Coordinates of C-alpha atoms in Angstrom, one line a residue:
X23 CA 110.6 174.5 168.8
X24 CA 113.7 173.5 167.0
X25 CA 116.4 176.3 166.3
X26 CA 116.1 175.9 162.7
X27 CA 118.3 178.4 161.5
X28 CA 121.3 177.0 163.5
X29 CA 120.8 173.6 161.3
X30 CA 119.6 175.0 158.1
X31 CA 117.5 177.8 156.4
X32 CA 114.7 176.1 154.2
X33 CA 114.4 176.9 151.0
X34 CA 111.5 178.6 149.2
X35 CA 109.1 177.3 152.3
X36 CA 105.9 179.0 151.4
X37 CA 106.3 177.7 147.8
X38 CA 107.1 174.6 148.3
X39 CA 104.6 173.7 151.1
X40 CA 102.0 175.8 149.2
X41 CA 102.8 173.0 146.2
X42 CA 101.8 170.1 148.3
X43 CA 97.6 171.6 148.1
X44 CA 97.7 170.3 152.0
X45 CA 93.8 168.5 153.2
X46 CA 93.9 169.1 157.0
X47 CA 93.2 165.4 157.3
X48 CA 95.9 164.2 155.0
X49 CA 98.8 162.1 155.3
X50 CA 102.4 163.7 154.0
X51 CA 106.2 162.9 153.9
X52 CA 108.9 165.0 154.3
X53 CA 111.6 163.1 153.0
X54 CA 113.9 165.5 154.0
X55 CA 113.8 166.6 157.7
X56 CA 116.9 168.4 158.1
X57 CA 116.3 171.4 160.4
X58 CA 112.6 171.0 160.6
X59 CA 111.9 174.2 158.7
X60 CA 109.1 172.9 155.6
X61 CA 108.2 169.9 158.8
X62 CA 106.8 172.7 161.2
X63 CA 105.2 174.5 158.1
X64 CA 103.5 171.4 156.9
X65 CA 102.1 170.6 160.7
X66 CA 100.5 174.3 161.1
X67 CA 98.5 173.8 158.3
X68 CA 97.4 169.9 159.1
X69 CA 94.3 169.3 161.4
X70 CA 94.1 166.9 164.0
X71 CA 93.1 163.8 161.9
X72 CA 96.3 165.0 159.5
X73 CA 99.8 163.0 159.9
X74 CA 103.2 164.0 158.8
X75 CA 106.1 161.2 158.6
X76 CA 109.6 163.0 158.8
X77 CA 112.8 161.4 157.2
X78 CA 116.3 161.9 158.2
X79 CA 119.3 159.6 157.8
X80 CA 121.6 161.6 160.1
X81 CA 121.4 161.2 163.7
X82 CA 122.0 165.1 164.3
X83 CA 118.8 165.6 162.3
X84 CA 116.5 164.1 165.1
X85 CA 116.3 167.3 167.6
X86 CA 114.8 169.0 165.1
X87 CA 111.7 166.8 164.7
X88 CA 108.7 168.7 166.0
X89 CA 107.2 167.7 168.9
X90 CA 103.8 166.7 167.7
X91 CA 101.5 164.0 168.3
X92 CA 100.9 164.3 164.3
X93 CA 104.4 163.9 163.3
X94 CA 106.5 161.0 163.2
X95 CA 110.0 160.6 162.9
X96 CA 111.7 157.8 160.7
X97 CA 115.7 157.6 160.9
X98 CA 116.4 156.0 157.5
X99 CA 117.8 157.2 154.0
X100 CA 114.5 157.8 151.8
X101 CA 115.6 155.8 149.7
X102 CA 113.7 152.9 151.9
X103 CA 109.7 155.1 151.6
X104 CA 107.8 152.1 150.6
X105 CA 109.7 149.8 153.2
X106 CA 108.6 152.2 155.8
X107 CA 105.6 153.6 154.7
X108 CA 104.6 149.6 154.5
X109 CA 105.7 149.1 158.6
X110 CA 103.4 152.2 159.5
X111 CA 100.4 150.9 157.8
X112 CA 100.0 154.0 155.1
X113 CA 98.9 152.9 152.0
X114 CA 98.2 155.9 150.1
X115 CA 99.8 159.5 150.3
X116 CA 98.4 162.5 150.2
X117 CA 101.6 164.4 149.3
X118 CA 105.4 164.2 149.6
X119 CA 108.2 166.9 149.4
X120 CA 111.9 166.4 149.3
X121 CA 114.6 169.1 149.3
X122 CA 117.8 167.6 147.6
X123 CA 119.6 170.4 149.4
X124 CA 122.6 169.6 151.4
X125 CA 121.9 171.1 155.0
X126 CA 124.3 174.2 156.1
X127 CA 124.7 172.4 158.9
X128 CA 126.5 169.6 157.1
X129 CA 128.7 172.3 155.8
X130 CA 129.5 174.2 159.0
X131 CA 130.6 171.0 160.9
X132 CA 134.2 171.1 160.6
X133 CA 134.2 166.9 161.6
X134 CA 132.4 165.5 158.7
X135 CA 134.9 166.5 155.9
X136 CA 131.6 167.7 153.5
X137 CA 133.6 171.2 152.6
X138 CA 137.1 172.2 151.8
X139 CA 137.3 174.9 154.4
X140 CA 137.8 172.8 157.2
X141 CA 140.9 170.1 157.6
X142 CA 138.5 167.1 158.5
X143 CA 139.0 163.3 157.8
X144 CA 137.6 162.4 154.6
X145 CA 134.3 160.7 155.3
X146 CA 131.2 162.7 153.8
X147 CA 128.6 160.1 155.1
X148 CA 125.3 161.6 156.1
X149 CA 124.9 158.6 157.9
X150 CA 128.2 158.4 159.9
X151 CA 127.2 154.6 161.1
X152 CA 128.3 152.5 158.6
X153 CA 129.0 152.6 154.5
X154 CA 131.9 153.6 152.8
X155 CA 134.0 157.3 153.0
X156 CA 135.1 159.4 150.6
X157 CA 138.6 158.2 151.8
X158 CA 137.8 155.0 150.8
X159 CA 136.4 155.9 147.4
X160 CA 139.4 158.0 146.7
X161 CA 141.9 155.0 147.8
X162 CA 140.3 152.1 146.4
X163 CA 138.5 153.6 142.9
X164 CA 140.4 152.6 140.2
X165 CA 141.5 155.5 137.9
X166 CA 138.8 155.2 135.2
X167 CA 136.2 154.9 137.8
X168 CA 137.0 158.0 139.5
X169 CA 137.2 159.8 136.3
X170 CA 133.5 158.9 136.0
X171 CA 132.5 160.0 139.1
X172 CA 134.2 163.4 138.3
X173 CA 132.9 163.5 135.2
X174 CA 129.5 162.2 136.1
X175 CA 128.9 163.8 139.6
X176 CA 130.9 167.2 139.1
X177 CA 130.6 167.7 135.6
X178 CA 134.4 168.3 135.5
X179 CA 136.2 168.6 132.0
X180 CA 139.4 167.8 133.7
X181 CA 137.8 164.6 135.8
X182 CA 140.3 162.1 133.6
X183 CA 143.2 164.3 135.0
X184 CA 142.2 164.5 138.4
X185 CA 141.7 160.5 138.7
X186 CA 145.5 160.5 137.5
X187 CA 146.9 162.9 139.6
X188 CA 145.1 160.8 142.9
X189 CA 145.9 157.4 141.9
X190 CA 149.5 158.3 141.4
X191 CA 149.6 160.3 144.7
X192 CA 148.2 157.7 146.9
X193 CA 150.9 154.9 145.6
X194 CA 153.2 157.0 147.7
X195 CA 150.3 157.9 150.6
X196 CA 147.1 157.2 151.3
X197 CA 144.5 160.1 151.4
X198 CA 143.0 160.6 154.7
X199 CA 142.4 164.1 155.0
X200 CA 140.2 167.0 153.3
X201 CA 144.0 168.2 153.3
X202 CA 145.6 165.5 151.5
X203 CA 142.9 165.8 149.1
X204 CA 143.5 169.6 148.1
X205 CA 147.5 169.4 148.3
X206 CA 147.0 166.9 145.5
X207 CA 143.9 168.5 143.3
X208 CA 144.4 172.3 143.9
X209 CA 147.6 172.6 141.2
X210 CA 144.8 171.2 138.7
X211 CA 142.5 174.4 139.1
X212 CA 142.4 177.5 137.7
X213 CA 142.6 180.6 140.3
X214 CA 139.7 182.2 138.8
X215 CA 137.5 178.9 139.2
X216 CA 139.6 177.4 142.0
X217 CA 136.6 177.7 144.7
X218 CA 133.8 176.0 142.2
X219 CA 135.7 173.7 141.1
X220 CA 136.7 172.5 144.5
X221 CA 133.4 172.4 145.0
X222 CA 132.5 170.4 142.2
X223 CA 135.5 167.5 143.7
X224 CA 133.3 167.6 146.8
X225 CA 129.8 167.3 145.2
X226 CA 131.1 164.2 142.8
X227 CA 133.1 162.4 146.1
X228 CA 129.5 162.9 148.3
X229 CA 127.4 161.9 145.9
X230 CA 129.1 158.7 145.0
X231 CA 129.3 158.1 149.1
X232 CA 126.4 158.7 149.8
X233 CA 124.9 156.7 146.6
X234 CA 122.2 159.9 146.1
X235 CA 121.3 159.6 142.5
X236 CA 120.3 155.7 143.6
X237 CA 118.3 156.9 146.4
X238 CA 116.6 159.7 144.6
X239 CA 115.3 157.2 141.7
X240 CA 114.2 154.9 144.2
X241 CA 112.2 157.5 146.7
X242 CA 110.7 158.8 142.7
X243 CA 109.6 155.4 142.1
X244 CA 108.2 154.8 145.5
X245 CA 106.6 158.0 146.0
X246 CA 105.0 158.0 142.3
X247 CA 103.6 154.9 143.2
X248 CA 102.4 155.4 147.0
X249 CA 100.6 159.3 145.3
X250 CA 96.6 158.9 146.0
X251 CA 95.0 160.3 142.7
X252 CA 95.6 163.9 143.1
X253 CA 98.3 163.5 145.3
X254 CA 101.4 166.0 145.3
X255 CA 105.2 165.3 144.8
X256 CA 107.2 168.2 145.3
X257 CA 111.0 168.2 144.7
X258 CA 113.8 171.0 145.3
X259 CA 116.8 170.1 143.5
X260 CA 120.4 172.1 143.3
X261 CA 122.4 170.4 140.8
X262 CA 121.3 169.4 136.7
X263 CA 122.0 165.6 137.5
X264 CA 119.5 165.4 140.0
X265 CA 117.3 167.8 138.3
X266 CA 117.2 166.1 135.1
X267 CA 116.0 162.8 136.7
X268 CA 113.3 164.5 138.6
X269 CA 112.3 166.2 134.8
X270 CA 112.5 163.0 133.6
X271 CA 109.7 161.4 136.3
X272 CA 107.5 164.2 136.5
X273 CA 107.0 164.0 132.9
X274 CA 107.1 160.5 131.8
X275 CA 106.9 158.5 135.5
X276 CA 110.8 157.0 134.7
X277 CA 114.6 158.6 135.1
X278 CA 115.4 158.1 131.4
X279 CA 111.9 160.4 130.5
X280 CA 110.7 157.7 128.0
X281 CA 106.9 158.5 127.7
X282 CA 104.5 155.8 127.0
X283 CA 101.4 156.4 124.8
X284 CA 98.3 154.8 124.5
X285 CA 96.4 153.7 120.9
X286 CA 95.4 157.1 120.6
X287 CA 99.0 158.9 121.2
X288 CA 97.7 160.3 124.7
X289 CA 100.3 160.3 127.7
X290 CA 100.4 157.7 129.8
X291 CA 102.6 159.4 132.3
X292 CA 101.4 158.6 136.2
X293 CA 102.2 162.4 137.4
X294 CA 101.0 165.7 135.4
X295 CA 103.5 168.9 136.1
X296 CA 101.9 171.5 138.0
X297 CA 104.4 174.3 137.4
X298 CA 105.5 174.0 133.5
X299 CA 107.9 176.5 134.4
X300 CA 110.0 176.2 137.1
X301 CA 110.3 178.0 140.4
X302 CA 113.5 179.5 141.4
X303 CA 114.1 181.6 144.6
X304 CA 113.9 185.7 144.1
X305 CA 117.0 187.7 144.2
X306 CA 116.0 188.6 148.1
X307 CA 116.2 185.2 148.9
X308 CA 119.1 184.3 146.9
X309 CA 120.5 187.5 148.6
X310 CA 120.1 186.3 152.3
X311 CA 120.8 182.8 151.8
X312 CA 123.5 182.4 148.8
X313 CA 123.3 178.3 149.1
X314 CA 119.4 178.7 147.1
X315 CA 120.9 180.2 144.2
X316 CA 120.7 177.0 141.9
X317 CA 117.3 175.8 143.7
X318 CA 115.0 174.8 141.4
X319 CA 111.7 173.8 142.4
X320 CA 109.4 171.1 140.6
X321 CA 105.6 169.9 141.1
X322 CA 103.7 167.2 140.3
X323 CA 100.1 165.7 140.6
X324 CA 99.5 161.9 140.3
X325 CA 97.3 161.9 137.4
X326 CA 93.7 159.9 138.0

């Protein structure tokens, strides 16, 4: 059994798993392996004709596949379901939950660069074999692009001034290091917001890297499309960019929300909402494991 709480802590697990309405003979995705934690809660409650496909574009996230005839694991971005739900034969899905969460584990690994408490190379890739860094984003962007991405990605009021402050900074030296990033952005933030804001450089930079607001409207489209009637998709989101898209599908079955309507002026939205109201974590949970505080969680039922 993986050590799941050495990798990460899953997120509202009953709740989310409870959204996917399991059938014991059903065929599910978890998009987002991670440590294995909502994978192994899936599997207890599949029967033996049941089958569970685990996603995971990092190499690390492998070990913490279950071993289980039922489950199998696929080392790709999600952003490539139908491709690989297509190579496996599966048609039609039964259910499929992602958690847009960055895993701890990420975090807590001083190598990768993902947070400003450890003097790392500035790479941010959650798949370290191949793709662009966040040292090459910062180095190469020109200064109106990365005032987007701050902008865009971190929702920074002062992203225009941040772009300025790099691009005239890495005339004189390239940035290569979590280091040489802060030396540069910290005079820009306020003490009394200093750690969020940080934060927020980091979210934008791994975003853009890691391309995740392309992925997630691909794995929507894909999974709205693979959804037997009556079929679940059940999304955790931690950030109003990506939740806003994920609104957007649940209600309308597109990222810009633009609902369709028939003659009639009825909805002609692929998925229903289950939950009109979202589902956030209780304060014991937030309590024990800070990094759910912004969780939201969403569900949606292909419509017949």
């Amino acid at each position: 059994m993986p050590q799941i709480d050495t990798y990460h802590v899953p997120v509202l697990l009953h709740e989310t798993v409870d959204g996917l309405n399991i059938h014991a003979d059903g065929v599910y995705v978890d998009v987002t392996l991670g440590g294995g934690g909502h994978s192994t809660e899936i599997l207890k409650r599949l029967g033996a004709n049941g089958h569970l496909y685990s996603f995971d574009q990092d190499a690390d996230a492998e070990k913490n596949c279950p071993q289980d005839a039922r489950c199998t694991f696929v080392r790709s971005n999600f952003r490539y379901l139908r491709n690989w739900m297509r190579y496996h034969g599966v048609e039609q899905l039964d259910g499929l939950l992602a958690d847009l969460g960055v895993s701890s584990h990420h975090f807590d690994d001083e190598s990768r660069g993902f947070s400003f408490r450890f003097e790392a190379p500035l790479d941010m890739r959650m798949n370290g074999r191949g793709g662009q860094t966040a040292a090459d984003v910062v180095n190469g962007y020109d200064e109106e692009r990365l005032a987007n991405i701050f902008r865009l990605y971190g929702e920074l009021k002062n992203g225009r001034r941040l772009a300025q402050i790099i691009a005239r900074q890495r005339q004189e030296q390239p940035f290569m290091t979590v280091n040489d990033l802060l030396t540069a952005v910290r005079p820009l933030m306020g003490r009394d917001r200093e750690k969020k804001d940080l934060a927020k450089v980091f979210q934008a930079l791994r975003i853009e890297v890691n391309r995740e607001m392309d992925a997630l409207h691909e794995m929507l489209s894909s999974a709205t499309e693979l959804l037997r009637p009556g079929g679940r998709l059940v999304v955790l989101t931690y950030h109003s960019l990506e939740d806003r898209m994920v609104k957007n599908f649940f209600r309308s079955g597109n990222a810009q929300g633009l609902v369709e309507e028939d003659f009639y002026g009825n909805r002609l939205s692929p998925l229903r909402p289950v939950n009109n109201k979202v589902i956030v974590p209780s304060a014991e949970e937030q309590a024990a494991n800070p990094r759910s505080r912004s969780a939201k969680l969403r569900i949606a039922e292909k419509q017949h």
